[in-house]
Coordinates of C-alpha atoms in Angstrom, one line a residue:
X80 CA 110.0 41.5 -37.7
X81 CA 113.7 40.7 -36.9
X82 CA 114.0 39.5 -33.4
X83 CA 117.4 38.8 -31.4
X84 CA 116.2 36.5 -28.8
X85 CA 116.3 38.9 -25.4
X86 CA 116.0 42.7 -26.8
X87 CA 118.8 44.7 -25.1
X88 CA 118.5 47.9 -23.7
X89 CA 121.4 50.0 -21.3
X90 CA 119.6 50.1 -18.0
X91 CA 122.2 52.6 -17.0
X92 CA 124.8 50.0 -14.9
X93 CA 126.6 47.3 -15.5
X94 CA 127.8 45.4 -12.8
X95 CA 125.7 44.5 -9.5
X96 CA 126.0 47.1 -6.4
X97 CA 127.9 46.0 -3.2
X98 CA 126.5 43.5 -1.4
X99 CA 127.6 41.8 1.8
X100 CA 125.0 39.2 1.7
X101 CA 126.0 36.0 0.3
X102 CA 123.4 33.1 0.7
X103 CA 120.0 32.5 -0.5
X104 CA 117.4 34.7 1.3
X105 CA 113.5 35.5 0.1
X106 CA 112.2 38.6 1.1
X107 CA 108.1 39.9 1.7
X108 CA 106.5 43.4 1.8
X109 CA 104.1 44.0 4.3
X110 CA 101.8 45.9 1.7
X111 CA 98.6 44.6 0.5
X112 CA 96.7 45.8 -2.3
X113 CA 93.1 45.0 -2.9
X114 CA 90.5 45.3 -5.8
X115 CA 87.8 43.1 -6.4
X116 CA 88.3 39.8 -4.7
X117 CA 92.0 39.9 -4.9
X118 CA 94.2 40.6 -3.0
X119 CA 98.2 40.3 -3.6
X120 CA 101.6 41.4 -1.7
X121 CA 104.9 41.7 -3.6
X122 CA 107.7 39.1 -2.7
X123 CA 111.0 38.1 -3.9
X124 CA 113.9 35.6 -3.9
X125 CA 117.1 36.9 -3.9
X126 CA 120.4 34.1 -4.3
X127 CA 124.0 35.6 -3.8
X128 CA 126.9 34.2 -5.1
X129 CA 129.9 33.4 -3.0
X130 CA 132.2 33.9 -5.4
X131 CA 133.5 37.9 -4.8
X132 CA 134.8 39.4 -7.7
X133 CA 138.0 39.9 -6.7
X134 CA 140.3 37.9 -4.6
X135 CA 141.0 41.5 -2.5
X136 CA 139.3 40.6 0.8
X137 CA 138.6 43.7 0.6
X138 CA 135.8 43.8 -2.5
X139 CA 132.8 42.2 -1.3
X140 CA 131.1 42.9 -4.5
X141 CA 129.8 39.7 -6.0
X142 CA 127.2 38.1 -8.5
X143 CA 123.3 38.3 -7.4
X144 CA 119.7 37.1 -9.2
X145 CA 116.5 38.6 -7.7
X146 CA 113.1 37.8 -9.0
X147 CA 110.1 40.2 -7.3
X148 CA 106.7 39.0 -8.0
X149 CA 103.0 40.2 -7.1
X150 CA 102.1 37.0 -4.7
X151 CA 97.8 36.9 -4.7
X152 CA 95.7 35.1 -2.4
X153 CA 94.1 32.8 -5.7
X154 CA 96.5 30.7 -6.3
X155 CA 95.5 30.0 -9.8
X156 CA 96.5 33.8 -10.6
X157 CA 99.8 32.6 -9.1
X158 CA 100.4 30.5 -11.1
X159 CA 99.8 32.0 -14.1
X160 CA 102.0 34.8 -13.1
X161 CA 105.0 32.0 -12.4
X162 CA 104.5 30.5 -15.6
X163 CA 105.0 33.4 -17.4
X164 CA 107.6 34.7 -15.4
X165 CA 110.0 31.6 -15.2
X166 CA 109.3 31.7 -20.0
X167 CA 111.8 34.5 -20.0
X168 CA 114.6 32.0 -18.9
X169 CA 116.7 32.2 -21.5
X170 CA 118.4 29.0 -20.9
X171 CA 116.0 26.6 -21.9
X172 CA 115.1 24.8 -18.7
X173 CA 112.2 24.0 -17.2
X174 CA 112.4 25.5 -13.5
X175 CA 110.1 24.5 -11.0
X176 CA 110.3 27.7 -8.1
X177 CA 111.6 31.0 -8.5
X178 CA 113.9 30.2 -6.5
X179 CA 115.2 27.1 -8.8
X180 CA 115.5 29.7 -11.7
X181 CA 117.8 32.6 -9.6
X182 CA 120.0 29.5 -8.0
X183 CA 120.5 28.6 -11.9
X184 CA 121.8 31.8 -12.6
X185 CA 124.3 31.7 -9.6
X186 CA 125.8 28.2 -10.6
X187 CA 126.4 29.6 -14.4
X188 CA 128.5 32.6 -13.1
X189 CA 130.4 30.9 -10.3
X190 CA 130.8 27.4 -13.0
X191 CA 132.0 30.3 -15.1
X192 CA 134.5 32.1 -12.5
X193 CA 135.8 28.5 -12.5
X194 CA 137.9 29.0 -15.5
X195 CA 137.8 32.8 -16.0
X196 CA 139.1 33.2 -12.4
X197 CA 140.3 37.1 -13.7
X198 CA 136.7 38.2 -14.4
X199 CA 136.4 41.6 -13.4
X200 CA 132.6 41.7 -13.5
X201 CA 130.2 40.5 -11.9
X202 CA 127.1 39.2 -12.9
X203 CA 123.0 40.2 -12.1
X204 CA 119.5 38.7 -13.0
X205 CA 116.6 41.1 -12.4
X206 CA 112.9 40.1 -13.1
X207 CA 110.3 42.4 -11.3
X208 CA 106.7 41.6 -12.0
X209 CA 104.1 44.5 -10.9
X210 CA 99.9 44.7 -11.4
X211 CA 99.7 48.0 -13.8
X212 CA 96.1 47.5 -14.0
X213 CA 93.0 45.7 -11.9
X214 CA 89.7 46.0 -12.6
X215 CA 87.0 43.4 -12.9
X216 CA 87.5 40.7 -15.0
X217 CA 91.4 42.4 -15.7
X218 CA 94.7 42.0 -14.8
X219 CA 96.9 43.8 -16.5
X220 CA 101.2 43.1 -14.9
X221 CA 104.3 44.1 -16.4
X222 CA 107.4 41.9 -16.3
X223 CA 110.5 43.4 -16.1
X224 CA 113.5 41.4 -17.3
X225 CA 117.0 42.7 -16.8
X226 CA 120.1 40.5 -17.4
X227 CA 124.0 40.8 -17.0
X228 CA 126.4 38.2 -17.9
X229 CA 129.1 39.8 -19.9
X230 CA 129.2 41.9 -22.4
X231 CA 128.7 45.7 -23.2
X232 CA 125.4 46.2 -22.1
X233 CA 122.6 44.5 -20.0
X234 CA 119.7 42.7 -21.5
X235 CA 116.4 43.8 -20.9
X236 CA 113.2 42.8 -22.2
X237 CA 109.5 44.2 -21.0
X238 CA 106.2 41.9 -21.6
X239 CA 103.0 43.0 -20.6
X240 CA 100.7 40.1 -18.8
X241 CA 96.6 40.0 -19.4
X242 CA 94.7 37.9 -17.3
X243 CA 90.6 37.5 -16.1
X244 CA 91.0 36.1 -12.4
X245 CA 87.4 35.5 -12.7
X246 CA 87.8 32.6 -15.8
X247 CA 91.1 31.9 -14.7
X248 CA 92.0 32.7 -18.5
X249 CA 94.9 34.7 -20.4
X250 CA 93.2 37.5 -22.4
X251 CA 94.8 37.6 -26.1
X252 CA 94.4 40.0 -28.6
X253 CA 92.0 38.1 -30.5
X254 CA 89.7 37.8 -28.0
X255 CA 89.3 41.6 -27.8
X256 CA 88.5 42.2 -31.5
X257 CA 85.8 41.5 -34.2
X258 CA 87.0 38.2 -36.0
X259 CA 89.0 39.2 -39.0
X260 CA 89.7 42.9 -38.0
X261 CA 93.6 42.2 -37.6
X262 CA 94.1 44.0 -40.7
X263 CA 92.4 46.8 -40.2
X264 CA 93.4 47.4 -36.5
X265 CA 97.3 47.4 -38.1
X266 CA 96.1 49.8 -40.7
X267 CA 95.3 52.0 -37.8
X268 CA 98.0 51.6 -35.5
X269 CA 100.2 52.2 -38.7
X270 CA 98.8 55.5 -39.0
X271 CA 99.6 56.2 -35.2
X272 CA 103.3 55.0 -35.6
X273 CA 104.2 57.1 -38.8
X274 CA 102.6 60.1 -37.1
X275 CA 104.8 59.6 -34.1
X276 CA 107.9 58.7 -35.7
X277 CA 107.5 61.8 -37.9
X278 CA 106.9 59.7 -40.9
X279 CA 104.8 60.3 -44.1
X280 CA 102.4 58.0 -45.4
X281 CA 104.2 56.5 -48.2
X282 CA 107.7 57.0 -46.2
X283 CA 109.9 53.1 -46.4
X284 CA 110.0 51.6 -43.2
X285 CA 113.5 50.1 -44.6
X286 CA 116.2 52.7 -43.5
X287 CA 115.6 52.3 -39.6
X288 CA 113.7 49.7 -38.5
X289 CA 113.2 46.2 -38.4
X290 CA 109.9 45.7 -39.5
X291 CA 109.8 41.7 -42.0
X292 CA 110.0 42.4 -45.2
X293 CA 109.7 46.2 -44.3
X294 CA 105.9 46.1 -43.8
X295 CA 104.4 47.0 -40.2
X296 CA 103.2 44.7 -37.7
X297 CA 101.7 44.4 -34.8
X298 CA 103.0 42.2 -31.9
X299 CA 101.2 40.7 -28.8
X300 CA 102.7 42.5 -25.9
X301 CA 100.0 44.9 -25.4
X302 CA 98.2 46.4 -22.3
X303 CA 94.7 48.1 -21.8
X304 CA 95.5 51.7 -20.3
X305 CA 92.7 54.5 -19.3
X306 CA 93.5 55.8 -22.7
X307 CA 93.4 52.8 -25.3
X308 CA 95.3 50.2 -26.1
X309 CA 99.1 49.8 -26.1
X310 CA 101.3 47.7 -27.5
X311 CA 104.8 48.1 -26.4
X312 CA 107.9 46.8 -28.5
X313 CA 110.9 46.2 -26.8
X314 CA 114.6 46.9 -27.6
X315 CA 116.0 45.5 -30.8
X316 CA 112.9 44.3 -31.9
X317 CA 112.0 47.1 -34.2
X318 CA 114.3 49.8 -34.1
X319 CA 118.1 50.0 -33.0
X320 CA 119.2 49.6 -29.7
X321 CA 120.0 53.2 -28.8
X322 CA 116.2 54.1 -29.3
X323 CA 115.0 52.2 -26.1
X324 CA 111.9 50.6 -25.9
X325 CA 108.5 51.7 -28.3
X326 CA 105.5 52.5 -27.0
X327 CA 102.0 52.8 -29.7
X328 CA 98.5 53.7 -27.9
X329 CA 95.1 53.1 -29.8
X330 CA 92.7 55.8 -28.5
X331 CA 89.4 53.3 -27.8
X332 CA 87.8 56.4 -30.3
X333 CA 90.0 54.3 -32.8
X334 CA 88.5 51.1 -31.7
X335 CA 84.6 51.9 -32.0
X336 CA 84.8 49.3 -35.4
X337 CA 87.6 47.0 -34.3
X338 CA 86.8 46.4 -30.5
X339 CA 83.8 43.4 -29.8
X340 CA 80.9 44.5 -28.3
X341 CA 81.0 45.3 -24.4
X342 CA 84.9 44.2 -23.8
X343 CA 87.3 45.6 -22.2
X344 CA 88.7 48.0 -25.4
X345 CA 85.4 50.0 -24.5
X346 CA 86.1 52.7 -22.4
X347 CA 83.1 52.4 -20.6
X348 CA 84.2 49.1 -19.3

């Protein structure tokens, strides 16, 4: 399928609210959320530029990057969650911290105000990672990444997480299903898709979407919900920007022949 790097979708504003901080600050919610063994409490970093927008006093609007994250007492799971969170970079850099990655951000836009001084806009990086799902041997978090550095719209891409905090391992797809049922799990999730885009069976996925070589596909960002299994595609990556974000679910009924024995695509786990 065609992909344009970061998928873009209008998050419904385009320039950062007012702000009268302007230094590096990292916040933490008092709430704690348990299930199982694990426990977590959301935190961020925030990092303001200090470079307003305008050169009226005035205007105190200015340029900010905030990264909220789930912060668990295993620190393994943290660092899982990092890892994944600090691959949506889009700048190819390895960042150590979080807050490593939202200072980055800040030096591109005031490097950039350097020599576009007149730059009405201002700039905004927002990742927000939140647990969608916990149950034994499953984590199930949604990263949010929203980005604004120019340009008409924001970018925005959505990726699911899957995680067993008890082996400490990433759950993929093919871990879920009967070796060398791929095929048949896209046959069915095909037959989902046409149904909900109003589609008949034989209809060309050509005109409107952006399916390779016009044929449907399946992608990894998928999640385990109390009704099936859902794989999500983001903005641009199948369909034009103005449609939003795709959502498929696989009723587990779907799954009875596809799922492996006893995991976590059986409703009764």
């Amino acid at each position: 399928m065609k992909k344009l790097g970061l998928f873009i979708i209008a998050i419904g504003f385009i320039a950062c609210q007012s702000e009268n901080k302007t230094s590096n600050t990292t916040d933490t919610t008092s709430v704690v959320t348990t299930g199982d063994s694990l426990t977590f409490k959301y935190d961020s970093v925030k990092v303001y530029s200090k470079t307003p927008v305008s050169v009226d006093k005035n205007v105190t609007d200015t340029s900010k990057a905030v990264i909220s994250y789930p912060l668990f007492n295993d620190e393994k799971v943290n660092q899982f969650v990092e890892t994944k969170i600090k691959l949506t970079a889009d700048s190819g850099k390895n960042y150590k911290t979080y807050n490593e990655y939202a200072t980055d951000f800040i030096k591109g836009y005031d490097d950039f105000r350097k020599s576009e001084k007149d730059y009405p806009q201002t700039w905004f990086l927002d990742i927000n990672a939140k647990v969608v799902k916990q149950k034994p041997g499953y984590l199930s978090l949604l990263n949010t990444y929203v980005n604004y550095s120019g340009g008409a719209h924001p970018n925005s891409v959505f990726i699911y997480l899957n995680y067993n905090p008890a082996t400490h391992q990433e759950i993929l797809l093919d871990s879920l299903i009967q070796p060398g049922s791929l095929p048949k799990l896209t046959a069915v999730a095909e037959k989902i898709f046409r149904k909900n885009e109003k589609l008949s069976p034989t209809a060309s996925l050509k005109d409107g979407y952006f399916f390779d070589k016009d044929t449907f596909k399946l992608n990894d960002n998928f999640t385990i919900t109390d009704q099936g299994l859902m794989f999500l595609y983001n903005p641009y990556e199948i369909k034009a920007y103005a449609y939003g974000k795709t959502e498929l679910v696989i009723p587990f009924s779907e799954l009875k022949e596809i799922a492996k024995p006893n995991s976590l695509l059986s409703p009764a786990n």
